[in-house]
């Protein structure tokens, strides 16, 4: 029973780190939001999905209006879904749902739904500067990114650049790190 409580406290500490960082910098960062074990298992699952050729070309837009332009975005994706009943995706969802409940209770965010996908960036892949909100639908209020890059080095590239008025932030995509931000309207 003590391990559950310790895990709960650890999760709550991660939630607080994201929220405090967000309040201070308008971008929430938590270095180890995902445990090494969960990050490693999710990465193994992603590699399996890639080998099974289940990733698809990433586009921009939503299911109503989607565009594919390799000059804008060149990664491939796989949507996570509880229907897959994958133990690692499910463990990720448990943590995300706990974070959403914590946000709704402590920050009154009113989040009622979510969507997540793997994004696989091979060497040379990119996603140009963009807004994480659809032009035809403003319901997305927050974005969240969790990284699975074990042993990442600056020479690997792939840093996230968040454009902010007078304060751009470059974020290293290191394993377990999670980024949380409000989508600009």
Coordinates of C-alpha atoms in Angstrom, one line a residue:
X1 CA 0.0 0.0 0.0
X2 CA 2.9 2.4 0.7
X3 CA 4.1 2.1 -2.9
X4 CA 0.7 3.3 -4.2
X5 CA 0.8 6.3 -1.9
X6 CA 4.4 7.0 -2.9
X7 CA 3.5 6.7 -6.6
X8 CA 0.5 9.0 -6.0
X9 CA 2.7 11.6 -4.4
X10 CA 5.2 11.3 -7.2
X11 CA 2.5 11.8 -9.8
X12 CA 1.1 14.8 -7.8
X13 CA 4.6 16.3 -7.6
X14 CA 4.9 15.9 -11.4
X15 CA 1.5 17.6 -11.9
X16 CA 2.5 20.4 -9.6
X17 CA 5.9 20.8 -11.5
X18 CA 4.0 21.2 -14.8
X19 CA 1.5 23.7 -13.3
X20 CA 4.1 25.8 -11.5
X21 CA 6.3 25.9 -14.6
X22 CA 3.3 26.9 -16.7
X23 CA 2.4 29.7 -14.3
X24 CA 6.0 31.0 -14.3
X25 CA 6.9 30.6 -18.0
X26 CA 3.5 30.1 -19.8
X27 CA 5.0 26.7 -20.7
X28 CA 4.8 23.8 -18.3
X29 CA 7.8 21.5 -18.1
X30 CA 8.4 18.4 -16.1
X31 CA 11.6 16.5 -16.6
X32 CA 10.2 13.1 -15.5
X33 CA 6.5 13.3 -16.0
X34 CA 6.7 9.8 -17.5
X35 CA 8.7 7.3 -15.6
X36 CA 11.6 5.7 -17.4
X37 CA 9.7 2.4 -17.4
X38 CA 6.6 3.8 -19.0
X39 CA 8.6 5.9 -21.5
X40 CA 10.7 2.8 -22.5
X41 CA 7.6 0.7 -22.9
X42 CA 5.8 3.3 -24.9
X43 CA 8.8 3.6 -27.2
X44 CA 9.0 -0.2 -27.6
X45 CA 5.4 -0.2 -28.5
X46 CA 5.9 2.7 -31.0
X47 CA 8.8 0.8 -32.7
X48 CA 6.5 -2.3 -32.9
X49 CA 3.8 -0.2 -34.6
X50 CA 6.4 1.2 -37.0
X51 CA 7.6 -2.3 -37.9
X52 CA 4.0 -3.4 -38.5
X53 CA 3.6 -0.4 -40.9
X54 CA 0.8 1.1 -38.8
X55 CA 2.0 4.7 -38.7
X56 CA 0.5 7.1 -41.2
X57 CA 1.7 10.3 -42.8
X58 CA 0.9 13.2 -40.5
X59 CA -1.3 16.0 -41.8
X60 CA -2.6 19.3 -40.6
X61 CA -6.2 20.1 -39.8
X62 CA -8.8 17.8 -38.4
X63 CA -10.9 14.8 -39.6
X64 CA -13.2 17.3 -41.4
X65 CA -10.5 19.2 -43.2
X66 CA -7.0 17.6 -43.4
X67 CA -4.1 18.5 -45.6
X68 CA -0.9 16.6 -46.3
X69 CA 2.0 18.8 -47.2
X70 CA 5.5 17.4 -46.7
X71 CA 6.9 20.9 -46.9
X72 CA 5.1 21.7 -43.6
X73 CA 5.2 18.5 -41.7
X74 CA 7.1 15.3 -42.5
X75 CA 6.6 13.0 -39.4
X76 CA 4.4 10.0 -39.2
X77 CA 1.7 9.4 -36.5
X78 CA -0.4 6.7 -34.8
X79 CA -3.4 7.7 -32.7
X80 CA -3.6 6.3 -29.2
X81 CA -7.0 4.8 -28.3
X82 CA -8.3 2.9 -25.3
X83 CA -10.0 0.5 -27.8
X84 CA -6.5 -0.8 -28.7
X85 CA -6.4 -2.1 -25.1
X86 CA -2.6 -1.8 -25.1
X87 CA -1.2 -2.0 -21.6
X88 CA 1.3 0.8 -22.1
X89 CA -1.2 3.1 -23.8
X90 CA -3.6 2.3 -21.0
X91 CA -1.0 3.2 -18.3
X92 CA -0.3 6.5 -20.1
X93 CA -4.1 7.2 -20.2
X94 CA -4.3 6.5 -16.4
X95 CA -1.7 9.1 -15.8
X96 CA -3.2 11.6 -18.2
X97 CA -6.7 11.2 -16.7
X98 CA -5.2 11.8 -13.3
X99 CA -3.5 14.9 -14.5
X100 CA -6.7 16.2 -16.1
X101 CA -8.7 15.5 -12.9
X102 CA -6.0 17.3 -10.9
X103 CA -6.0 20.3 -13.3
X104 CA -9.8 20.5 -13.3
X105 CA -9.9 20.4 -9.5
X106 CA -7.0 22.7 -8.7
X107 CA -7.0 25.1 -11.7
X108 CA -10.7 24.9 -12.9
X109 CA -9.6 24.2 -16.5
X110 CA -12.8 22.4 -17.4
X111 CA -11.1 19.8 -19.6
X112 CA -13.7 17.2 -20.8
X113 CA -11.8 15.3 -23.5
X114 CA -8.5 14.6 -25.0
X115 CA -6.6 13.0 -27.9
X116 CA -3.1 11.8 -28.1
X117 CA -0.9 10.3 -30.8
X118 CA 2.6 9.1 -31.3
X119 CA 4.7 11.3 -33.6
X120 CA 7.7 9.6 -35.1
X121 CA 10.4 11.9 -36.4
X122 CA 13.1 10.2 -38.4
X123 CA 16.4 11.9 -39.2
X124 CA 15.6 15.1 -41.1
X125 CA 11.9 15.1 -40.3
X126 CA 10.3 18.3 -39.1
X127 CA 7.1 20.3 -38.4
X128 CA 7.2 24.0 -39.2
X129 CA 6.0 26.7 -36.9
X130 CA 2.3 26.3 -36.4
X131 CA -0.6 26.8 -34.0
X132 CA -2.0 23.7 -32.2
X133 CA -5.5 24.7 -32.9
X134 CA -7.8 24.1 -35.9
X135 CA -8.9 27.0 -38.0
X136 CA -12.4 25.6 -38.1
X137 CA -12.7 24.5 -34.4
X138 CA -11.4 26.3 -31.4
X139 CA -12.3 23.6 -28.8
X140 CA -8.7 22.6 -28.3
X141 CA -7.4 24.7 -25.3
X142 CA -4.2 22.9 -24.3
X143 CA -1.4 20.9 -25.9
X144 CA 0.8 18.4 -24.2
X145 CA 3.9 16.6 -25.5
X146 CA 5.8 13.7 -23.8
X147 CA 9.1 12.6 -25.1
X148 CA 10.5 9.1 -25.5
X149 CA 14.0 9.9 -26.6
X150 CA 16.4 7.8 -24.5
X151 CA 20.0 9.1 -24.5
X152 CA 19.2 12.2 -26.5
X153 CA 22.1 14.6 -27.3
X154 CA 22.0 18.1 -28.8
X155 CA 23.7 16.8 -31.9
X156 CA 20.6 14.6 -32.5
X157 CA 18.5 17.8 -33.1
X158 CA 14.7 17.7 -32.8
X159 CA 14.4 20.4 -30.1
X160 CA 10.9 22.0 -29.8
X161 CA 10.9 25.8 -30.3
X162 CA 7.9 27.5 -28.6
X163 CA 7.4 30.9 -30.0
X164 CA 6.3 33.4 -27.4
X165 CA 6.2 37.2 -27.4
X166 CA 9.7 38.3 -26.3
X167 CA 10.5 34.8 -24.8
X168 CA 11.0 32.0 -27.3
X169 CA 11.8 28.7 -25.6
X170 CA 13.9 25.9 -27.0
X171 CA 13.1 22.6 -25.3
X172 CA 15.3 19.5 -25.5
X173 CA 13.2 16.3 -26.2
X174 CA 14.6 14.1 -23.5
X175 CA 13.0 10.9 -22.3
X176 CA 10.2 11.3 -19.8
X177 CA 10.0 15.1 -20.2
X178 CA 6.5 16.6 -20.7
X179 CA 5.6 20.0 -22.1
X180 CA 2.2 21.5 -21.3
X181 CA 0.9 24.7 -22.8
X182 CA -2.2 26.7 -23.5
X183 CA -3.2 26.9 -27.2
X184 CA -3.3 30.5 -28.4
X185 CA -6.7 31.6 -29.6

